[in-house]
CSV table of C-alpha atoms in Angstrom, one decimal:
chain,number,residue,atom,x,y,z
H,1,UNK,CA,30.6,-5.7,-74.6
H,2,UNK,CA,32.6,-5.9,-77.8
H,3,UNK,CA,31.1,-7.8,-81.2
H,4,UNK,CA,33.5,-10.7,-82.3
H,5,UNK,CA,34.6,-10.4,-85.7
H,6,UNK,CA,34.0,-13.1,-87.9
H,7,UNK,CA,37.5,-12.5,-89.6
H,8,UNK,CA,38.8,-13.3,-86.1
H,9,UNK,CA,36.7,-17.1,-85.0
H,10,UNK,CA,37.2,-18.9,-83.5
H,11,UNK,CA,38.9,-16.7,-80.8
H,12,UNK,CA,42.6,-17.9,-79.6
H,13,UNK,CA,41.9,-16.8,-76.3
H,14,UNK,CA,39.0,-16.0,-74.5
H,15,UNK,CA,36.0,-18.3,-74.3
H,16,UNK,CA,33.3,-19.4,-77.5
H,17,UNK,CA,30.8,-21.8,-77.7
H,18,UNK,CA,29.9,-24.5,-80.3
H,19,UNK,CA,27.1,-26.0,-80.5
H,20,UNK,CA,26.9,-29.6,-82.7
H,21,UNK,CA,23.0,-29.7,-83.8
H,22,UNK,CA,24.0,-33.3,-85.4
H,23,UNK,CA,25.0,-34.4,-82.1
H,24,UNK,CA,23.0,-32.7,-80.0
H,25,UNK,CA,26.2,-31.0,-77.8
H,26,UNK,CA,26.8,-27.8,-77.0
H,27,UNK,CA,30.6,-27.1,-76.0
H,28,UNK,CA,32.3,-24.3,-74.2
H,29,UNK,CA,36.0,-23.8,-75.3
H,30,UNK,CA,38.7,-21.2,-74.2
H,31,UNK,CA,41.2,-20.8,-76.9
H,32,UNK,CA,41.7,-24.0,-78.0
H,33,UNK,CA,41.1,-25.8,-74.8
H,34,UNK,CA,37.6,-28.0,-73.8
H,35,UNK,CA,35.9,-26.5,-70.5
H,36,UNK,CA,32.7,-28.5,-70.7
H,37,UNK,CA,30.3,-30.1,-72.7
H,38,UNK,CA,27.0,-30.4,-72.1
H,39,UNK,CA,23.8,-32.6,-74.0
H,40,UNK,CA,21.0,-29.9,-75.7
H,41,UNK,CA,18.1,-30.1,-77.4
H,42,UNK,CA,17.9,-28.0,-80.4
H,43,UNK,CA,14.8,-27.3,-82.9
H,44,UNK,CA,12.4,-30.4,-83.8
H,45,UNK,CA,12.0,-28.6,-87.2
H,46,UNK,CA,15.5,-29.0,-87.6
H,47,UNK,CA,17.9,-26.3,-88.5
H,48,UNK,CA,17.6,-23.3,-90.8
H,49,UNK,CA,17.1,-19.8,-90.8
H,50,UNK,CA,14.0,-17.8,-92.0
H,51,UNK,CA,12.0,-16.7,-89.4
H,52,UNK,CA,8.8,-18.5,-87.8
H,53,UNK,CA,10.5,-21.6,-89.1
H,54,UNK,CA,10.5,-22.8,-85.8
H,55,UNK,CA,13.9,-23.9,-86.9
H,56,UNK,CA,17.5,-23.7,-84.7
H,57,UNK,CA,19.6,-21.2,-87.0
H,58,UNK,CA,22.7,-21.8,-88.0
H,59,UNK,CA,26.6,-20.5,-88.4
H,60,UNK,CA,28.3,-17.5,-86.1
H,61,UNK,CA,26.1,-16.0,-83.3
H,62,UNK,CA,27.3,-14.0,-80.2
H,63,UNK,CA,25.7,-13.9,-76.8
H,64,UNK,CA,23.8,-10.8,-77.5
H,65,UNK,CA,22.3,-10.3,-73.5
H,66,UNK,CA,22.9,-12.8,-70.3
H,67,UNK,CA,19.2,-12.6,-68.7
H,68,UNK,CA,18.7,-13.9,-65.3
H,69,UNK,CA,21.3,-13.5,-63.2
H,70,UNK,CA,19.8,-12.2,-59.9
H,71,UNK,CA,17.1,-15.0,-60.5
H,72,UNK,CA,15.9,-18.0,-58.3
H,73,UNK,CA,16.8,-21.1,-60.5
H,74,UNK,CA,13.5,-22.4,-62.0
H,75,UNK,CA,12.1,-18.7,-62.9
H,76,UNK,CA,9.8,-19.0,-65.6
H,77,UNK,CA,10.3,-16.4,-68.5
H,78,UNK,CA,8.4,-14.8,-70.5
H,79,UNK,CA,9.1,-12.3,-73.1
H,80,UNK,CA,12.8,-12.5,-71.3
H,81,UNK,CA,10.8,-10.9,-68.4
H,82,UNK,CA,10.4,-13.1,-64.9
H,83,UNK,CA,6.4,-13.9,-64.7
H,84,UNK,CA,7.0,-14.4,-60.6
H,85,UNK,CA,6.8,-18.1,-60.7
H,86,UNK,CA,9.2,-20.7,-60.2
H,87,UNK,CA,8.9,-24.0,-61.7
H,88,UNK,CA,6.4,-26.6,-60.2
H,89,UNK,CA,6.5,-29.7,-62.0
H,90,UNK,CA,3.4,-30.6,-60.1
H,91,UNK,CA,2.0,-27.5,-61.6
H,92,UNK,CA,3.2,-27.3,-64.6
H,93,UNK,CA,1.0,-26.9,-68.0
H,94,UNK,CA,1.0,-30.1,-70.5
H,95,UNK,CA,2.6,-28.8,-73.7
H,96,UNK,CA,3.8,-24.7,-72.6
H,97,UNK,CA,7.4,-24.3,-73.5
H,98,UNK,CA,8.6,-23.5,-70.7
H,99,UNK,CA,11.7,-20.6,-70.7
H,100,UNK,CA,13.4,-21.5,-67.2
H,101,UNK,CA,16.3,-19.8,-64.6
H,102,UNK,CA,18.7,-18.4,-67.4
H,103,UNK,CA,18.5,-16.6,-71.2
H,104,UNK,CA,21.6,-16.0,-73.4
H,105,UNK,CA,19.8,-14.6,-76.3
H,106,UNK,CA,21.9,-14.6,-79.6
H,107,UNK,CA,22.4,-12.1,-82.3
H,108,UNK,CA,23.4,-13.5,-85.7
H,109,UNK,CA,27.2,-12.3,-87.1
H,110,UNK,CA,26.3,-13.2,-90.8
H,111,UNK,CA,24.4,-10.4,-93.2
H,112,UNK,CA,21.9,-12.3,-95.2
H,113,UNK,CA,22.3,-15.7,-93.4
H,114,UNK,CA,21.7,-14.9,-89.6
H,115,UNK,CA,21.2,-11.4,-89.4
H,116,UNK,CA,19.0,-8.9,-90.9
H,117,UNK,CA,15.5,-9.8,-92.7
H,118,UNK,CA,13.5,-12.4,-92.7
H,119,UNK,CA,16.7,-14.3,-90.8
H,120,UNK,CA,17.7,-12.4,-88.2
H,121,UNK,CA,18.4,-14.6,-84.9
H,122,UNK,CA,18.1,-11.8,-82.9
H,123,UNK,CA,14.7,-10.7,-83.9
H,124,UNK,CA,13.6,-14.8,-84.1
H,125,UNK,CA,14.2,-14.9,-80.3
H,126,UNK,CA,16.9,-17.3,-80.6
H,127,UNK,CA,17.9,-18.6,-77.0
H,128,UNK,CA,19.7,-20.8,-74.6
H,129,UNK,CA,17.7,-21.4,-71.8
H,130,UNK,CA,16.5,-23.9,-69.3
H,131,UNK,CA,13.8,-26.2,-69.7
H,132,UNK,CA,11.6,-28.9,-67.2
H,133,UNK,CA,13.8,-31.6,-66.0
H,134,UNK,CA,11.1,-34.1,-68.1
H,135,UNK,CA,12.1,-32.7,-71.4
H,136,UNK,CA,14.8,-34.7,-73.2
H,137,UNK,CA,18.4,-33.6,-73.9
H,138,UNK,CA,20.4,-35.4,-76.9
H,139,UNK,CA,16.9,-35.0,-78.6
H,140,UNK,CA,15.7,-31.9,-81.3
H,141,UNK,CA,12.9,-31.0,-79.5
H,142,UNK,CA,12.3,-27.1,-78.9
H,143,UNK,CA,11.0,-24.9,-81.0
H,144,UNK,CA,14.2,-23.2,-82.6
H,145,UNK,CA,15.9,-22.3,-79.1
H,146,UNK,CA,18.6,-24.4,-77.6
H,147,UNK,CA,17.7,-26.0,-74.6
H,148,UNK,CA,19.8,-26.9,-71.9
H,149,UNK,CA,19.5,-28.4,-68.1
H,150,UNK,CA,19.8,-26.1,-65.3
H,151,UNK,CA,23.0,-27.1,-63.7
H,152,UNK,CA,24.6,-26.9,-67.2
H,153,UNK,CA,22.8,-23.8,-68.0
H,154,UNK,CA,24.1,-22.4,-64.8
H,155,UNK,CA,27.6,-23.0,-65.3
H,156,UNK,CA,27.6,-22.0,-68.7
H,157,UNK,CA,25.9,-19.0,-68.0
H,158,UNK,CA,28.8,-18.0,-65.2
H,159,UNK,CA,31.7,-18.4,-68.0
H,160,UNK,CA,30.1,-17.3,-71.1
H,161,UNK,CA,29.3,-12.8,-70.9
H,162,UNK,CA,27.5,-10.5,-73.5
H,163,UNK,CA,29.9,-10.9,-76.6
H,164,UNK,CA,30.9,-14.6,-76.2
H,165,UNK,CA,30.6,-15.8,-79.6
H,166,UNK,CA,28.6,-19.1,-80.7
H,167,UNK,CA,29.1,-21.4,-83.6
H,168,UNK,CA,25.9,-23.4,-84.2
H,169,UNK,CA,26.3,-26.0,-87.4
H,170,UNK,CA,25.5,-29.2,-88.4
């Protein structure tokens, strides 16, 4: 895995992510090309960056680790470690944030504003991962990660490896 340089996003070639917290979008582009687009949901504290916010952070991230791969889809997470379950919506506990089948964890690309101190992404445990099919997309409603549906997750997690960068703004 390489680190992007922020001197050279968004990348000409190769996939990136961008991720529109205003509209609630997360899209995957190679070069210059669309590949997909895909509805989130994104912090309902809104966006910023000091940690236990509960905030979604914002400018140039890159996928830091891709956890999950030789997972069942509807693993449940936790500390980025499968607990042994797979989702049960009949099951399932009223309010538990659930971490589901997928994590790209992010690492911030920007000293002072998304990396290091009291901001650092990596160290806020700053996500994408899957989430109940009753949770809304199109909707801030995590708490800080970016959420995503299992299909989409699933697909995006095929096309985007360790050192795809991400551009989360407003």
């Amino acid at each position: 895995m390489r680190t992007p340089r922020l001197d050279a996003l968004p990348p000409r070639d190769g996939p990136w992510l961008e991720i529109d917290l205003g509209a609630q979008r997360l899209t995957l582009w190679r070069g210059r090309e669309v590949v997909l687009s895909h509805a989130i949901s994104s912090g309902i504290a809104g966006n910023g960056q000091q940690e236990g916010s509960g905030q979604t952070p914002l400018g140039w991230h890159y996928v830091r680790a891709a956890i999950g791969a030789d997972r069942p889809r509807g693993t449940v997470f936790r500390g980025r470690r499968p607990t042994g379950e797979i989702f049960d919506p009949e099951q399932a506990v009223p309010g538990r944030d659930y971490i589901l089948t997928r994590i790209l964890w992010l690492c911030g690309l920007e000293p002072g504003y998304n990396r290091g101190g009291d901001v650092d992404s990596q160290r806020r445990y700053i996500y994408l991962h899957g989430t109940p099919p009753d949770q809304p997309m199109g909707v801030a409603a995590s708490h800080g990660c970016i959420r995503l549906r299992d299909d989409d997750l699933l697909a995006l997690f095929a096309a985007t490896p360790p050192g795809t960068p991400v551009w989360l703004h407003d």
